């Protein structure tokens, strides 16, 4: 069987999702094919920041920073359930690369580039104010600092929300569908051979856009389409997940022994500590033990006496556009679009934050030159107004959830939270009660509405329970019950071992 489309997008990270949505908004017939789970690669392993990129000012990337803060403002409105403002503290320490004057100047510029978009301007902080905001920070040498505002996101769910919008516009979405090969047809269209074990039909498209992230060069090579130079200069970032330290502000700190920074971020009830821009080779997998030790040693240096230990870790590979002769820190975060052959293009680089603008810039590929309709368009789940949020919370009360679950559902599903009522009822009919009934509803919703095909998909990228100390294991009895009642096509025992296999390399021994 063969299906034909105007555009085929290969790769279901944020860039593929955004381009599929943009072309669907332009009325094109679009298919998106993803080898694994949506947002299962870099787009689910980012540092979760929707940010202008303060440090890119040092490279005079003013255009990129301006575009990023504009997109940050757009996302704070259009994905207001998944993207929230987050205050950052920038303490000035003996290890800091910049003094008070130049940091203040940079922050003024950062504010000016964001003007007039409603984010609070930066503020100077005294030593005692910093100590109050960051309990446990090392006091020696701490002079003063600054507070400024960026934003934090749920990266995997934001990608799912963009895909959900694309689906509502008629886009065909194919998770777990690996593209094995590409060939140009005599009429100039492209034939995509897909993994036949997963999909019954091949796909033909007039235009193909590769959004393969870190796999771009490897896939082009495999398909015999590589050019002289690679398209990527990939870099790696590792994050440790700690139980909540009780800090409510993110912190930027100097990485000892280098001119880079690392950050501490309060995220979904846990604390993330992360770094980016280490060199990467394809042989490397999950976080290396030396990265774990290195990051933990920085924590001990800047937060001496911090009793918390990480329980999990994750890594991501940044598909930076190839920048010969430049270090990974100064390589531009701009995206690059490359024509590989007529009708076949690759998109690499960029930041998560600017996904919509990047997709907008690709519109000539599918012949659109009118004004894009994606800016300002609410993503599924976003609240239209503060009153809409209050009203949704009121409707949710009728489901009689415990307050903590209701708050989590509002944050996760936004105005769509009340639509889980049917799943809640079905979970109850399967014999689940109390917290298990709520988890059961989340699993059923993830499978039926959010393309989840395994428990790992559910707890890693839909509910984020894999990033809590229990690592999502409390879902195991729930899926056993649902599977037993015939509500899930899963073998619960296989799911249990798959979850353990996923957890093991990402656990940090305490
Ligand atoms: C550690 C780290 C931290 C970061 N932090 C931030 C941040 O805080 N803020 C920010 O704005 N940006 C951040 N970024 C950058 C941002 O996350 C990436 O630029 C973005 O997620 C890349 O998305 P992508 O769609 O290009 O790639 P990916 O998300 O990797 O998607 C590529 C997809 O292609 C699929 N694929 C590969 N081969 C095939 C095939 N043959 N058939 C079908 N599918 C295939 C893969 O399965 C994958 O899902 C960070 C990056 C890293 C690495």
Short mmCIF file of C-alpha atoms in Angstrom, two decimals, residues 33-268:
data_model
loop_
_atom_site.label_atom_id
_atom_site.label_comp_id
_atom_site.label_asym_id
_atom_site.label_seq_id
_atom_site.Cartn_x
_atom_site.Cartn_y
_atom_site.Cartn_z
CA UNK A 33 7.21 9.57 11.01
CA UNK A 34 9.10 8.96 14.25
CA UNK A 35 11.25 5.91 14.94
CA UNK A 36 10.53 5.79 18.68
CA UNK A 37 8.29 7.76 21.01
CA UNK A 38 7.60 11.42 20.29
CA UNK A 39 10.07 13.64 22.22
CA UNK A 40 11.91 10.43 23.11
CA UNK A 41 15.33 11.88 22.24
CA UNK A 42 16.82 15.36 22.73
CA UNK A 43 13.44 17.06 23.01
CA UNK A 44 12.65 15.15 26.20
CA UNK A 45 16.14 15.52 27.69
CA UNK A 46 16.71 19.27 27.60
CA UNK A 47 17.38 21.52 30.57
CA UNK A 48 13.67 22.50 30.42
CA UNK A 49 14.37 26.22 29.98
CA UNK A 50 12.47 28.50 27.67
CA UNK A 51 15.04 31.21 27.62
CA UNK A 52 16.53 34.06 25.72
CA UNK A 53 20.03 32.73 26.25
CA UNK A 54 21.76 35.31 28.41
CA UNK A 55 25.17 33.78 27.70
CA UNK A 56 24.71 34.09 23.92
CA UNK A 57 25.05 37.86 24.34
CA UNK A 58 28.77 37.24 24.81
CA UNK A 59 28.88 35.96 21.23
CA UNK A 60 26.99 39.06 20.03
CA UNK A 61 24.06 36.81 18.99
CA UNK A 62 21.64 39.67 19.60
CA UNK A 63 19.26 38.64 16.81
CA UNK A 64 18.99 35.13 18.24
CA UNK A 65 18.43 36.44 21.78
CA UNK A 66 15.77 38.87 20.54
CA UNK A 67 14.00 36.08 18.65
CA UNK A 68 14.24 33.78 21.69
CA UNK A 69 12.73 36.28 24.12
CA UNK A 70 9.94 36.97 21.64
CA UNK A 71 9.21 33.22 21.42
CA UNK A 72 9.44 32.95 25.22
CA UNK A 73 6.70 35.60 25.48
CA UNK A 74 4.60 33.74 22.89
CA UNK A 75 4.95 30.41 24.75
CA UNK A 76 4.14 31.94 28.13
CA UNK A 77 0.76 32.78 26.61
CA UNK A 78 0.09 30.02 24.09
CA UNK A 79 1.28 27.12 26.30
CA UNK A 80 0.55 28.72 29.68
CA UNK A 81 -0.11 25.34 31.36
CA UNK A 82 3.30 23.95 30.33
CA UNK A 83 5.56 27.03 30.38
CA UNK A 84 5.86 29.25 33.45
CA UNK A 85 8.09 32.20 34.37
CA UNK A 86 11.05 31.22 36.55
CA UNK A 87 13.28 33.57 38.51
CA UNK A 88 17.03 33.00 38.25
CA UNK A 89 19.66 34.05 40.75
CA UNK A 90 23.11 34.86 39.44
CA UNK A 91 25.44 35.02 42.46
CA UNK A 92 28.81 36.73 41.97
CA UNK A 93 31.52 34.47 43.39
CA UNK A 94 35.32 34.44 43.18
CA UNK A 95 35.00 31.78 40.43
CA UNK A 96 32.61 33.92 38.34
CA UNK A 97 33.96 35.00 34.96
CA UNK A 98 32.24 38.37 34.98
CA UNK A 99 32.19 41.10 37.58
CA UNK A 100 29.23 43.09 38.78
CA UNK A 101 29.54 45.85 36.18
CA UNK A 102 29.65 43.67 33.08
CA UNK A 103 26.95 41.31 34.42
CA UNK A 104 24.69 44.27 35.13
CA UNK A 105 25.34 45.65 31.65
CA UNK A 106 24.53 42.27 30.06
CA UNK A 107 21.29 42.00 32.04
CA UNK A 108 20.26 45.52 31.00
CA UNK A 109 20.76 44.48 27.40
CA UNK A 110 18.80 41.26 28.03
CA UNK A 111 15.90 43.31 29.46
CA UNK A 112 16.06 45.74 26.55
CA UNK A 113 15.90 42.95 23.98
CA UNK A 114 12.82 41.55 25.74
CA UNK A 115 11.06 44.91 26.00
CA UNK A 116 8.06 45.38 26.11
CA UNK A 117 7.03 41.78 26.68
CA UNK A 118 5.98 41.68 30.29
CA UNK A 119 8.87 39.81 31.98
CA UNK A 120 10.14 41.54 35.11
CA UNK A 121 13.41 43.45 34.60
CA UNK A 122 16.47 42.24 36.52
CA UNK A 123 17.31 43.39 40.04
CA UNK A 124 20.55 43.61 42.01
CA UNK A 125 20.70 41.40 45.11
CA UNK A 126 22.78 41.80 48.24
CA UNK A 127 24.66 38.90 49.82
CA UNK A 128 22.00 38.46 52.50
CA UNK A 129 19.20 38.50 49.94
CA UNK A 130 20.97 35.75 47.98
CA UNK A 131 21.46 33.68 51.12
CA UNK A 132 17.76 34.01 51.89
CA UNK A 133 16.76 32.94 48.36
CA UNK A 134 19.29 30.09 48.13
CA UNK A 135 19.46 28.39 51.51
CA UNK A 136 22.74 26.50 51.91
CA UNK A 137 24.78 28.43 49.33
CA UNK A 138 28.45 28.78 50.27
CA UNK A 139 28.85 32.19 51.92
CA UNK A 140 32.68 32.58 51.39
CA UNK A 141 33.46 35.07 48.71
CA UNK A 142 29.78 35.63 47.93
CA UNK A 143 29.55 39.36 47.33
CA UNK A 144 26.34 40.21 45.61
CA UNK A 145 24.41 39.13 42.56
CA UNK A 146 21.35 39.61 40.43
CA UNK A 147 17.90 38.22 39.89
CA UNK A 148 16.35 37.98 36.46
CA UNK A 149 13.47 36.07 34.93
CA UNK A 150 13.30 33.40 32.20
CA UNK A 151 10.88 30.46 31.93
CA UNK A 152 10.71 26.72 32.61
CA UNK A 153 8.78 24.09 30.64
CA UNK A 154 7.67 20.50 30.50
CA UNK A 155 9.65 19.78 27.30
CA UNK A 156 8.14 16.39 26.41
CA UNK A 157 4.55 17.51 26.95
CA UNK A 158 5.11 20.72 25.02
CA UNK A 159 6.18 18.60 22.05
CA UNK A 160 3.05 16.44 22.51
CA UNK A 161 0.88 19.59 22.62
CA UNK A 162 2.34 20.79 19.31
CA UNK A 163 1.66 17.33 17.82
CA UNK A 164 -1.84 17.32 19.19
CA UNK A 165 -2.46 20.64 17.43
CA UNK A 166 -1.04 19.16 14.21
CA UNK A 167 -3.37 16.15 14.56
CA UNK A 168 -6.37 18.46 14.96
CA UNK A 169 -5.35 20.04 11.62
CA UNK A 170 -5.34 16.68 9.84
CA UNK A 171 -1.64 15.77 10.07
CA UNK A 172 -0.97 12.00 9.98
CA UNK A 173 1.25 11.06 12.93
CA UNK A 174 3.20 7.78 12.95
CA UNK A 175 5.13 7.05 16.14
CA UNK A 176 7.30 3.90 16.26
CA UNK A 177 7.80 4.07 12.49
CA UNK A 178 11.44 4.09 11.47
CA UNK A 179 12.29 5.30 7.99
CA UNK A 180 14.73 2.79 6.54
CA UNK A 181 15.48 4.41 3.20
CA UNK A 182 14.64 7.19 0.76
CA UNK A 183 14.61 7.21 -3.02
CA UNK A 184 13.77 9.87 -5.57
CA UNK A 185 11.09 8.91 -8.07
CA UNK A 186 11.11 9.78 -11.79
CA UNK A 187 8.49 12.51 -11.18
CA UNK A 188 10.75 14.19 -8.57
CA UNK A 189 8.76 13.00 -5.53
CA UNK A 190 10.35 10.91 -2.75
CA UNK A 191 9.53 7.38 -1.71
CA UNK A 192 10.12 6.54 1.96
CA UNK A 193 10.65 2.93 2.92
CA UNK A 194 9.40 2.42 6.43
CA UNK A 195 10.06 -0.37 8.90
CA UNK A 196 7.52 -2.92 7.67
CA UNK A 197 7.18 -4.63 11.03
CA UNK A 198 5.45 -1.49 12.33
CA UNK A 199 3.69 0.00 9.35
CA UNK A 200 1.77 -1.57 6.50
CA UNK A 201 2.33 1.21 4.00
CA UNK A 202 5.18 3.10 2.38
CA UNK A 203 4.91 6.83 1.94
CA UNK A 204 5.41 9.07 -1.06
CA UNK A 205 5.82 12.84 -0.65
CA UNK A 206 6.55 15.79 -2.87
CA UNK A 207 8.87 17.29 -0.24
CA UNK A 208 10.74 15.58 2.60
CA UNK A 209 12.10 17.39 5.64
CA UNK A 210 14.58 15.55 7.84
CA UNK A 211 14.38 16.60 11.52
CA UNK A 212 16.59 13.79 12.79
CA UNK A 213 18.40 15.70 15.55
CA UNK A 214 21.64 13.92 16.57
CA UNK A 215 21.04 11.16 13.97
CA UNK A 216 21.16 13.47 10.94
CA UNK A 217 24.68 12.72 9.69
CA UNK A 218 24.44 9.00 10.50
CA UNK A 219 21.15 8.61 8.61
CA UNK A 220 22.34 10.58 5.59
CA UNK A 221 25.38 8.35 5.49
CA UNK A 222 23.31 5.21 5.80
CA UNK A 223 21.06 6.37 2.95
CA UNK A 224 24.07 7.31 0.77
CA UNK A 225 23.09 11.00 0.81
CA UNK A 226 25.90 12.57 2.84
CA UNK A 227 27.76 15.63 1.58
CA UNK A 228 31.42 16.52 2.01
CA UNK A 229 31.03 18.14 5.42
CA UNK A 230 28.97 16.90 8.35
CA UNK A 231 25.88 18.93 9.21
CA UNK A 232 26.34 18.57 12.98
CA UNK A 233 28.78 19.40 15.75
CA UNK A 234 26.93 17.43 18.45
CA UNK A 235 27.46 18.20 22.14
CA UNK A 236 26.28 16.37 25.20
CA UNK A 237 24.64 17.54 28.41
CA UNK A 238 24.04 15.61 31.63
CA UNK A 239 21.53 16.32 34.37
CA UNK A 240 21.20 14.91 37.86
CA UNK A 241 17.80 14.72 39.53
CA UNK A 242 17.71 15.35 43.29
CA UNK A 243 14.82 15.29 45.71
CA UNK A 244 13.56 18.83 46.30
CA UNK A 245 16.25 20.98 48.00
CA UNK A 246 13.65 23.59 48.84
CA UNK A 247 15.01 26.25 46.48
CA UNK A 248 12.36 28.08 44.52
CA UNK A 249 14.72 30.01 42.22
CA UNK A 250 16.99 28.64 39.53
CA UNK A 251 20.70 29.39 39.96
CA UNK A 252 23.49 29.92 37.45
CA UNK A 253 26.92 28.99 38.80
CA UNK A 254 30.43 28.92 37.32
CA UNK A 255 31.65 25.43 36.41
CA UNK A 256 34.90 24.92 38.33
CA UNK A 257 37.97 24.63 36.12
CA UNK A 258 36.29 25.84 32.94
CA UNK A 259 34.69 28.97 31.53
CA UNK A 260 31.28 27.34 31.36
CA UNK A 261 28.31 27.55 33.67
CA UNK A 262 26.04 24.98 35.22
CA UNK A 263 22.59 25.43 36.67
CA UNK A 264 20.33 24.29 39.45
CA UNK A 265 16.61 24.33 38.62
CA UNK A 266 13.54 23.61 40.71
CA UNK A 267 11.51 21.33 38.43
CA UNK A 268 8.23 19.53 39.06
#
